[in-house]
Short mmCIF file of C-alpha atoms in Angstrom, two decimals:
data_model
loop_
_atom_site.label_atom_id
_atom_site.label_comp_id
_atom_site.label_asym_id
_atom_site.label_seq_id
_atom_site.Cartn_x
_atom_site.Cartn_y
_atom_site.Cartn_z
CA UNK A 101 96.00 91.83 115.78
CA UNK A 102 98.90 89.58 115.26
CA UNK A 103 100.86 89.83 111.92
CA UNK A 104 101.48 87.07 108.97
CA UNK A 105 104.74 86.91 107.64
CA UNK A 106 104.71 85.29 103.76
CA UNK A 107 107.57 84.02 101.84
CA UNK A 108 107.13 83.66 98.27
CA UNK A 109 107.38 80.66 96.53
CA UNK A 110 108.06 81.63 93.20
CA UNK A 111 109.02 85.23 90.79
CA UNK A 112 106.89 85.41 87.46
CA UNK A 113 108.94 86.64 84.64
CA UNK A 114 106.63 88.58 82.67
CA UNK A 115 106.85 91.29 79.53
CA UNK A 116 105.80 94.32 81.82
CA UNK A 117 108.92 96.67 83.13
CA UNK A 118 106.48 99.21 84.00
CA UNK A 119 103.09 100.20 85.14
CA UNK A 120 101.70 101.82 81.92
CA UNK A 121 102.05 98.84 79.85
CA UNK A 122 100.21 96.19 82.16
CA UNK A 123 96.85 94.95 81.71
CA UNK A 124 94.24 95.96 83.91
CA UNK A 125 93.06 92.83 84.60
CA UNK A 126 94.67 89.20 84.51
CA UNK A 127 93.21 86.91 81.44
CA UNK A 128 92.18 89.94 79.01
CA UNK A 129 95.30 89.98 77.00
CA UNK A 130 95.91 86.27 76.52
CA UNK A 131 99.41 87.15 74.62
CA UNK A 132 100.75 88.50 77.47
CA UNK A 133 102.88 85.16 78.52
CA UNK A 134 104.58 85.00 81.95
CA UNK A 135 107.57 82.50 83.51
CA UNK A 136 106.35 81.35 87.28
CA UNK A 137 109.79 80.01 88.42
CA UNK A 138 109.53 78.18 91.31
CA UNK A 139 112.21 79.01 94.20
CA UNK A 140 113.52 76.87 97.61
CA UNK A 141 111.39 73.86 98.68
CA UNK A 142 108.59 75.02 96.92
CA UNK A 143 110.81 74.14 93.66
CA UNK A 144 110.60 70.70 93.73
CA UNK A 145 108.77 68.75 91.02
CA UNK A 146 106.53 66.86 93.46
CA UNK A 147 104.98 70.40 94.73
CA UNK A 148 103.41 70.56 90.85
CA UNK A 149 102.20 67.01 90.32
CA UNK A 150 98.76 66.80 88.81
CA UNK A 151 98.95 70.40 88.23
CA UNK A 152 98.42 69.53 84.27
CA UNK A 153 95.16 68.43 84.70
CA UNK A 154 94.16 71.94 85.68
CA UNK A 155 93.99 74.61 82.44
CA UNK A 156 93.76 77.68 84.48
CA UNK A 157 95.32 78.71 87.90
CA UNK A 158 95.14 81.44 90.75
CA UNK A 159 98.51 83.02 91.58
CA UNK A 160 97.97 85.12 94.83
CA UNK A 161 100.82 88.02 94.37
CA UNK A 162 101.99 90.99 96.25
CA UNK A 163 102.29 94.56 94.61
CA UNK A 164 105.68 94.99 95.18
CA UNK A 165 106.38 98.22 94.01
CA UNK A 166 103.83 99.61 96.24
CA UNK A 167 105.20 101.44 99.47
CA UNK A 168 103.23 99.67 102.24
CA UNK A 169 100.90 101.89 104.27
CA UNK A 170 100.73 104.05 101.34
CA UNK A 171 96.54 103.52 100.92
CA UNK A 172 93.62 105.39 101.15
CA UNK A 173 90.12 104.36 102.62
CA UNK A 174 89.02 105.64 98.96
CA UNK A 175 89.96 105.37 95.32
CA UNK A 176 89.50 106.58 92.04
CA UNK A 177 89.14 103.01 89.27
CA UNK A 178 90.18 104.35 85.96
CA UNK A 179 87.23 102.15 84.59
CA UNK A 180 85.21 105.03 85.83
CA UNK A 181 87.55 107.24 83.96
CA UNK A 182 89.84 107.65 87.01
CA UNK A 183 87.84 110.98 89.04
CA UNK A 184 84.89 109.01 90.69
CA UNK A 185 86.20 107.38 94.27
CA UNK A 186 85.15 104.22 95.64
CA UNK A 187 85.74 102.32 98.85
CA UNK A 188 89.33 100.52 98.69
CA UNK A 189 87.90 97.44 99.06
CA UNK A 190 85.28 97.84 95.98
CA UNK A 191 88.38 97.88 94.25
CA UNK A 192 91.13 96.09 92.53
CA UNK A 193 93.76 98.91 93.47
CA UNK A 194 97.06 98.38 94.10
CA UNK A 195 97.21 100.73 96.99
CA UNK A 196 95.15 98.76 99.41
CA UNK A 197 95.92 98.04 103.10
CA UNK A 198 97.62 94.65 102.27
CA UNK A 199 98.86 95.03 98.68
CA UNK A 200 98.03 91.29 97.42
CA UNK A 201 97.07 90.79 93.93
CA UNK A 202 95.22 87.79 92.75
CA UNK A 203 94.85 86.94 89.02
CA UNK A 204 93.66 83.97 87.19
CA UNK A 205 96.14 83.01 84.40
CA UNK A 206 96.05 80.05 81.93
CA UNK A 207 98.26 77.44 82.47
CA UNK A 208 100.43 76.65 79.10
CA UNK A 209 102.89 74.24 80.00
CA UNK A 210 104.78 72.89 83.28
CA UNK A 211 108.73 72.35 82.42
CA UNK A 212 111.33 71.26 84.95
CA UNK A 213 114.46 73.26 84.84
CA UNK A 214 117.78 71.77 86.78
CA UNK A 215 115.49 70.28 88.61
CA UNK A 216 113.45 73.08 89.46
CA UNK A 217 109.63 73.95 88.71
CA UNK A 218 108.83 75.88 85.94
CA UNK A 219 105.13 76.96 85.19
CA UNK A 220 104.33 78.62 81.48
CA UNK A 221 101.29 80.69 81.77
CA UNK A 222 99.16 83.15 79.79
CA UNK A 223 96.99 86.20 80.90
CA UNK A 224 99.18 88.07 82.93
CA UNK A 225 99.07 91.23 84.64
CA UNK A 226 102.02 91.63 86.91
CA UNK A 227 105.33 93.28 86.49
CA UNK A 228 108.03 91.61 85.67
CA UNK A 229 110.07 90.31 88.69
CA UNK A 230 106.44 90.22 91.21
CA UNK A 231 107.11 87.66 93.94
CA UNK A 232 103.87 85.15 94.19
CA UNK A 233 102.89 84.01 97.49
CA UNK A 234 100.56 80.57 96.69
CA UNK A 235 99.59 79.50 93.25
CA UNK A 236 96.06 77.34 93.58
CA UNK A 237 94.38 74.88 90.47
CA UNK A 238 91.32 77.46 89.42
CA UNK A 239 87.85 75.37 90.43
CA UNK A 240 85.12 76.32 88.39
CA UNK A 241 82.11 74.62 90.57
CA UNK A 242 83.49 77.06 93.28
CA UNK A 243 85.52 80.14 91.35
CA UNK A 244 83.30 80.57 88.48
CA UNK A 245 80.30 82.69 89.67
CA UNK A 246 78.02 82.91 86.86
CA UNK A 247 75.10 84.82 88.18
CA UNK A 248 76.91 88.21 89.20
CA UNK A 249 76.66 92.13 89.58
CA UNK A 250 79.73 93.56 89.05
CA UNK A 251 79.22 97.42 89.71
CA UNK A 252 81.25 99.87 87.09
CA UNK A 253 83.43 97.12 85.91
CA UNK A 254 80.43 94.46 84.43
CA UNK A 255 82.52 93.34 80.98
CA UNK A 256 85.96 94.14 79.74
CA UNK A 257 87.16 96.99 78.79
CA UNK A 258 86.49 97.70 74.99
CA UNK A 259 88.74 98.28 72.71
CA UNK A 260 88.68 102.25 71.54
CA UNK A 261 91.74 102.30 69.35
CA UNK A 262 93.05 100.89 65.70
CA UNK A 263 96.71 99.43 65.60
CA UNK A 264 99.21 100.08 63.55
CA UNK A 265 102.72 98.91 62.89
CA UNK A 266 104.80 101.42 60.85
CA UNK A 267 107.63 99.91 58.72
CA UNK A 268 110.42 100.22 61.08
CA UNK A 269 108.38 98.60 63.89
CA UNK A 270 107.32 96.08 61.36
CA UNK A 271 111.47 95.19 60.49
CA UNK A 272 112.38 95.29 64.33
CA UNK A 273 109.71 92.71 64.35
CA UNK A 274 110.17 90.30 61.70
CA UNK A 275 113.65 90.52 62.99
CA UNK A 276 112.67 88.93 65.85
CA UNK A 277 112.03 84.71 67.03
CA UNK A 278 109.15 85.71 68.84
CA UNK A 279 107.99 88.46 66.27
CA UNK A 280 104.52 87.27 66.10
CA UNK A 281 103.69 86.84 69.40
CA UNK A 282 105.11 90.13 70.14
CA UNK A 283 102.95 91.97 67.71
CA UNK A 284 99.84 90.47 68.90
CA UNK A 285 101.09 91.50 72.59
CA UNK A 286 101.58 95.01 71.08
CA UNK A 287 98.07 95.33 69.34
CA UNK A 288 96.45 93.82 72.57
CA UNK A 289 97.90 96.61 75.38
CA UNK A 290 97.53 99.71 72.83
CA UNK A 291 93.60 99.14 71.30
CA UNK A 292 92.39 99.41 74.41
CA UNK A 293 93.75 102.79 75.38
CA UNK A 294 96.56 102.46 77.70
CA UNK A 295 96.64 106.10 78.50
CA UNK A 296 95.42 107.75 81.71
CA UNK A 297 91.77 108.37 81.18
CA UNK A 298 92.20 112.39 81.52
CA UNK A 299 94.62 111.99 78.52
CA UNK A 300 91.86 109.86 76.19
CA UNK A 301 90.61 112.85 74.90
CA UNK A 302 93.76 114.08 73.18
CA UNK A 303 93.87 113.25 69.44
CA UNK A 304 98.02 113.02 69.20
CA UNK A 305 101.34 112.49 71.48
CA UNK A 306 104.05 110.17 72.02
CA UNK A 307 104.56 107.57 74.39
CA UNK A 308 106.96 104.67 74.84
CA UNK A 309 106.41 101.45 77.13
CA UNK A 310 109.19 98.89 78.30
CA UNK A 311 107.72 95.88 77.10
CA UNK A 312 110.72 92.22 77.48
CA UNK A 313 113.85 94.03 76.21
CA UNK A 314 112.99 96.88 74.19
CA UNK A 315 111.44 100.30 74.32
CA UNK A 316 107.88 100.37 72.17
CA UNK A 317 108.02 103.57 70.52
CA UNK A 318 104.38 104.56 69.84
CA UNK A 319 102.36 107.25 68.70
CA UNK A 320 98.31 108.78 68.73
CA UNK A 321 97.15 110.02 65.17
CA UNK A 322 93.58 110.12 65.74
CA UNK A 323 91.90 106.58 66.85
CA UNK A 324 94.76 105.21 66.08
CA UNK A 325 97.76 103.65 68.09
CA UNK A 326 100.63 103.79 65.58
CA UNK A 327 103.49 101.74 66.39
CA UNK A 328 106.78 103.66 64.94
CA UNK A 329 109.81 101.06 66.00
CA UNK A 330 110.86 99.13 69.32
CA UNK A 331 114.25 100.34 70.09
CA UNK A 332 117.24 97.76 72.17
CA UNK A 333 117.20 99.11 75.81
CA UNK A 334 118.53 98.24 79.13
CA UNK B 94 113.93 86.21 99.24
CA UNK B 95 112.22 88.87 101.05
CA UNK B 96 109.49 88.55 103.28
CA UNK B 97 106.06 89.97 103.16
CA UNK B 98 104.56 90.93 106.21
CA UNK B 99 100.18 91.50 106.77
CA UNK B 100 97.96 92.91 109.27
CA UNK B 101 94.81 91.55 109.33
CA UNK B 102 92.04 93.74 108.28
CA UNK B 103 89.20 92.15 109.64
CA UNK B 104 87.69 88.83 111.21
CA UNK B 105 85.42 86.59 110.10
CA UNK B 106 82.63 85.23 112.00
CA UNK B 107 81.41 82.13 110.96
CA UNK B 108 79.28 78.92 112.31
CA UNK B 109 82.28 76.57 111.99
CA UNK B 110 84.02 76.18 115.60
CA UNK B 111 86.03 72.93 114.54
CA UNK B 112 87.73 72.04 111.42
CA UNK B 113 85.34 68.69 110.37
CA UNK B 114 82.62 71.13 109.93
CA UNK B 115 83.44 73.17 107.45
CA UNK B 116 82.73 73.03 103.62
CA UNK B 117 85.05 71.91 101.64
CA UNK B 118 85.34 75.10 99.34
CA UNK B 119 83.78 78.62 99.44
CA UNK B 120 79.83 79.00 97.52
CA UNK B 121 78.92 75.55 97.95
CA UNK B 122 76.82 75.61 101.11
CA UNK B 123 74.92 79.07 100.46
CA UNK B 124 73.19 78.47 104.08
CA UNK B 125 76.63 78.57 105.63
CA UNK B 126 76.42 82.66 106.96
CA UNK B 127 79.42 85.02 107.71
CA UNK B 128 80.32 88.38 109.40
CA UNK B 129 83.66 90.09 108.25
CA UNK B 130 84.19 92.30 110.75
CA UNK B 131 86.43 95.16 109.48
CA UNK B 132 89.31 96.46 111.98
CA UNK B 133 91.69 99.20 112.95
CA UNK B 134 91.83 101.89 110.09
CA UNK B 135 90.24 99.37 107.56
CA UNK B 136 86.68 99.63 109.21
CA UNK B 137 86.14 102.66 108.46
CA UNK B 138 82.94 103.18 106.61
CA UNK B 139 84.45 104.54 103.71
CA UNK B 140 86.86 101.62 102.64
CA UNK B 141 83.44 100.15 101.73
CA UNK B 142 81.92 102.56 99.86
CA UNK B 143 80.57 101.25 96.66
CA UNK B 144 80.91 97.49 97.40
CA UNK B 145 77.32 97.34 97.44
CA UNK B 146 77.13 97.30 93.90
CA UNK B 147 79.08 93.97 93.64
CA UNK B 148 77.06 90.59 94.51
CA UNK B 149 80.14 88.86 95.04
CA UNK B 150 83.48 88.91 97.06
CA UNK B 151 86.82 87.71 97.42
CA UNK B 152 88.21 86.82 100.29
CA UNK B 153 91.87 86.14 101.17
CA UNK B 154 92.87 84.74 104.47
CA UNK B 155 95.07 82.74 106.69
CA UNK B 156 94.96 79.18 107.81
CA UNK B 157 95.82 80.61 111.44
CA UNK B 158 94.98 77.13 112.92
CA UNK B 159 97.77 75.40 110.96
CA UNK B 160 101.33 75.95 112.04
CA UNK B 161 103.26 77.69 109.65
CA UNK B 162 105.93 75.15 108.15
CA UNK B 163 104.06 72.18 108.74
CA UNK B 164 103.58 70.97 104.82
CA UNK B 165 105.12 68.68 102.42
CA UNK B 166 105.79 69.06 98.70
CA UNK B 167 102.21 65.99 98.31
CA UNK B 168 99.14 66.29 99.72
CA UNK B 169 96.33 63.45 99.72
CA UNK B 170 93.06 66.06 98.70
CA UNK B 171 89.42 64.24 99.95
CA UNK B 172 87.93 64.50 96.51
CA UNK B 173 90.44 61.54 95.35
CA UNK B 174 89.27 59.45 98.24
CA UNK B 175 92.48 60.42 100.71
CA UNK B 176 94.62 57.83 99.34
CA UNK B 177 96.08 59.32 96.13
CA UNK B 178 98.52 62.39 96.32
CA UNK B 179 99.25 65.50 94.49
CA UNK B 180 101.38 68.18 94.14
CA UNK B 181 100.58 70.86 97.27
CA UNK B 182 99.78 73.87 94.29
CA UNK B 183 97.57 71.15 92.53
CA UNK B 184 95.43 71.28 95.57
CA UNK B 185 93.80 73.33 98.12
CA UNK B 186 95.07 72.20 101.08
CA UNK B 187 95.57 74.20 104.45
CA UNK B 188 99.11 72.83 104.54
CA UNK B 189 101.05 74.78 102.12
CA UNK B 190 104.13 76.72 101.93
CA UNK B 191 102.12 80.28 102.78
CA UNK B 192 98.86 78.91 104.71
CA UNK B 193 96.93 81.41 102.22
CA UNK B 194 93.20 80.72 101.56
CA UNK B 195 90.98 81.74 99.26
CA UNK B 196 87.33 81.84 98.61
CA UNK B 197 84.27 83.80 96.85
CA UNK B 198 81.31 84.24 98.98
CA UNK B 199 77.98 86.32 97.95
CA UNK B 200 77.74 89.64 99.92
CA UNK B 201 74.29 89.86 101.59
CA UNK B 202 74.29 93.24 103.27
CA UNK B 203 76.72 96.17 104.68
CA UNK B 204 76.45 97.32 107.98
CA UNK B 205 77.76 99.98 109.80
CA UNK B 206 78.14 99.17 113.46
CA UNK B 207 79.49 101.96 115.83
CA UNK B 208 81.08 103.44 113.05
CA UNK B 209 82.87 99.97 111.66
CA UNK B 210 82.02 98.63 108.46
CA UNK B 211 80.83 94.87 108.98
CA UNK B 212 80.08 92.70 105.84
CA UNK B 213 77.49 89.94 105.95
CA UNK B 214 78.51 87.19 103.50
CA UNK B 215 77.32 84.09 102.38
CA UNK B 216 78.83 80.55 101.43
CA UNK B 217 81.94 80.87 103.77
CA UNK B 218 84.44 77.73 104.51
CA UNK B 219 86.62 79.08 107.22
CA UNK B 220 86.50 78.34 110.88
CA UNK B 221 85.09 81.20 113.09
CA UNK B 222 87.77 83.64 114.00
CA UNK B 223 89.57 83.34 110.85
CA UNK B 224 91.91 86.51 109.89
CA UNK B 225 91.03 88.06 106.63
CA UNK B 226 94.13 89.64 104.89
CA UNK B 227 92.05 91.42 101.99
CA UNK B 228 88.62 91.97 100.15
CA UNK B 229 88.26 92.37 96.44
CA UNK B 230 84.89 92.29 94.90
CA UNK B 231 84.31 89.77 92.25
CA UNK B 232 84.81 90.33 88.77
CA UNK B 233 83.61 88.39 85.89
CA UNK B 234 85.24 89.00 83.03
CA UNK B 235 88.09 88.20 84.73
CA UNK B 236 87.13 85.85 87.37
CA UNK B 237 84.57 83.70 85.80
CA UNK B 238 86.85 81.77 83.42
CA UNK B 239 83.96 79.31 81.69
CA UNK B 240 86.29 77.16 79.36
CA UNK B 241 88.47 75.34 82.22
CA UNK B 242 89.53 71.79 82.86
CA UNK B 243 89.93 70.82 86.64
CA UNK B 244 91.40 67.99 86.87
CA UNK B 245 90.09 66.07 89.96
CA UNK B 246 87.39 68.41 91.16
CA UNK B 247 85.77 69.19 88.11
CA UNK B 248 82.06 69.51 89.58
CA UNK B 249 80.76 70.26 93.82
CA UNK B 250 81.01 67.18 95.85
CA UNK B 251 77.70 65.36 95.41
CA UNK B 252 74.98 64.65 98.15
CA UNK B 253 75.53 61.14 99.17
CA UNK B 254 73.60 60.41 102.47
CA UNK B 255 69.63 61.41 103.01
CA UNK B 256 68.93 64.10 106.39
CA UNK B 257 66.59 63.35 108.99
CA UNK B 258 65.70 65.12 111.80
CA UNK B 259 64.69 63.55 115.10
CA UNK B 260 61.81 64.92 117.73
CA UNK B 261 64.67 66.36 120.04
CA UNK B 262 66.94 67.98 117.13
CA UNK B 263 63.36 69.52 116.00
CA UNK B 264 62.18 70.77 119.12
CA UNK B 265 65.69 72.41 119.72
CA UNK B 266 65.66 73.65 116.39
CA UNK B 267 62.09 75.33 117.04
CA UNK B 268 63.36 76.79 120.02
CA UNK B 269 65.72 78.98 118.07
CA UNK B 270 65.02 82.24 116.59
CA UNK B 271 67.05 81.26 113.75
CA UNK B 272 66.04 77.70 113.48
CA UNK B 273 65.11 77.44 109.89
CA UNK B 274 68.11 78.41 108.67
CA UNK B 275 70.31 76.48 111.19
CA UNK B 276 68.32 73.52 109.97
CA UNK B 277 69.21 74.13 106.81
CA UNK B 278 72.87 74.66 107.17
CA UNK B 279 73.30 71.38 108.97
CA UNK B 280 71.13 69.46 106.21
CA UNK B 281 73.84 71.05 103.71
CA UNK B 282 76.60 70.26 105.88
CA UNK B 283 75.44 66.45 106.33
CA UNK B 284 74.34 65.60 103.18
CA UNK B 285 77.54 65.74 100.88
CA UNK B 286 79.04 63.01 104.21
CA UNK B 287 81.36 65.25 106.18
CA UNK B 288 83.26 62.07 107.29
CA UNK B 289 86.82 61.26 106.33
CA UNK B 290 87.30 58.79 103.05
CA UNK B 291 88.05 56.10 105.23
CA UNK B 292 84.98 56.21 107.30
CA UNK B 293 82.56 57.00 104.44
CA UNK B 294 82.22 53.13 104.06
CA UNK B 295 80.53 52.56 107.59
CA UNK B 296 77.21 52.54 107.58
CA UNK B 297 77.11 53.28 111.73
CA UNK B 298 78.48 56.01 113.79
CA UNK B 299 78.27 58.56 116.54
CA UNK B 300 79.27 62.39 115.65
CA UNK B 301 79.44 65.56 116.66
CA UNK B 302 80.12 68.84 115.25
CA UNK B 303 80.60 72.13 116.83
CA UNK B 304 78.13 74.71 114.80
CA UNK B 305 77.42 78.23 116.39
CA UNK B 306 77.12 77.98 120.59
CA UNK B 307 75.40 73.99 120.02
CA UNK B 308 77.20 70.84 119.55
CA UNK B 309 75.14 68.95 116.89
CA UNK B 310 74.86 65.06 117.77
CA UNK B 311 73.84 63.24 114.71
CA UNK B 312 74.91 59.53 113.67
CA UNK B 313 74.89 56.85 110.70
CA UNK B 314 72.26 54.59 110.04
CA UNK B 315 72.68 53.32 106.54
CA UNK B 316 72.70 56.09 103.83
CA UNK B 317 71.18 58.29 106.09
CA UNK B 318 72.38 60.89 108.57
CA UNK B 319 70.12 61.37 111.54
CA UNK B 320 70.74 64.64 113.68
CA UNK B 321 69.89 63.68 117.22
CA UNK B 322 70.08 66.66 119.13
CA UNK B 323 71.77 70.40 119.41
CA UNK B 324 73.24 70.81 123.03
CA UNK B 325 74.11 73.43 124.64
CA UNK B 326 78.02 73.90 124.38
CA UNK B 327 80.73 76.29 125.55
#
């Protein structure tokens, strides 16, 4: 079967420099805010025209850190707590046979930049630096099924753990522009358990997550996610 | 940039043999059937496992009919009448920068067929022979987004012309095993007026419409669309 050959149109800028800290699905954590710069033709004001009447959009994406051809006809979802395998396809995996994401993300504001397009958007769940192949106005008479089964992944995940910001992650905070928006970034990724589900169980350990330009220092005491400080990195 | 190169995994087999036919968008005509036929490594039965448990699918596919380069930063979308543009990622239109399509159909059955996984869908929009690049099921908490403005195509087209049936489209229709629901995809397909904008003002006309292995004859008269007959085609 003959092959298609994509360019993208466009990188999204977005908070996530690795895995562990991104949202398992797009639109869950609505403070995680993206940049979708625009890049080439596709650039050009006119190719975003109208686009403002539209509040939410579908960017299709491709996993780029995923090796292709690394896939297997079966996975494990960690919504089933990451040691019961499905079929690849009843799956949002990265590791599929075409790694292509697809996400719905709210569209906050379209800017032009020397001339170039510029979408502001909300919702995300890519990495930072994940070139988007099409970007489509979401159509709710079509898109938004309302009578559904949805298998092991029916609602959102819940959220399992309390947040807290210890004084030195509170400072590094208040220190910052974009303090607030940062914190409720921070609450939204930890309550709901980032960590592997085989680690869930444990009641303490450290982690840290490359979140924009600094390293979240965090901690498990219990149910509780406590922040300890977000340390400069590079 | 980079490219991003795809290998099919599986074909779609659908009633629409020529571009006027299809739907406009994915869900709308429920009678409009599909077969995703699953291919190479990606049929194998296990890719599948657990889909069942999903009503709903996503499909994303190519445009293969539309050559790739062939679009312009404006597009004039049917819903605004054909004569008023838009920016190409405020629309759906075939001619984009990455001819990448996009639609939710509802998953009727799995079959296994000689070993290959074959998916029969519901509520497809592409032509017959359409290459499907991946296949996620449906999920709505993140899919089905109910708080959205859509600009231009805020609700499904509306049924504008009445559907009659003449002695010889009924008689072929009763000759078919699967008559009833052939007569009740082209009575979905008619009534929303298939024709361009331009023509929708003429209240006389002569069509046809390749469906399945028939070309359907049907024409004008007023606000209604008569189907004339189903000939034999090849």
């Amino acid at each position: 079967m003959q092959d298609y050959s994509f360019k993208p149109v466009a990188i999204i800028e977005t908070p996530f420099r690795e895995k562990f800290a991104i949202p398992r699905q797009a639109g869950i954590v609505t403070a995680a805010k993206g940049r979708v710069v625009l890049h080439g033709e596709a650039a050009q004001p006119e190719c975003v025209e109208g686009l403002e009447d539209f509040s939410h959009l579908w960017l299709t994406w491709v996993f780029h850190g995923v090796p292709q051809g690394e896939w297997r006809p079966r996975v494990r979802p960690p919504r089933l707590g990451g040691n019961v395998r499905v079929g690849v396809f009843a799956s949002r995996a990265p590791f599929r046979p075409n790694p292509i994401g697809l996400s719905v993300v709210k569209l906050d504001a379209i800017r032009i930049e020397s001339g170039k397009a510029v979408l502001e958007v909300s919702g995300v769940d890519m990495m930072d630096g994940t070139p988007i192949l099409d970007i489509k106005p979401y159509i709710p008479y079509s898109d938004a099924i309302s009578d559904v089964s949805a298998g092991f992944a029916p609602d959102a995940p819940e959220n399992k753990l309390e947040v807290l910001f210890l004084p030195e992650a509170e400072a590094a905070l208040q220190a910052r522009s974009d303090g607030d928006s940062v914190r409720e970034l921070i609450r939204a990724l930890l309550a709901p358990d980032p960590r592997p589900a085989y680690k869930q169980a444990q009641t303490e350990g450290e982690y840290g997550m490359l979140l924009y330009d600094f390293d979240l220092q965090w901690r498990i005491n219990g149910n509780r996610a406590e922040v300890v400080d977000l340390r400069a990195s590079k």
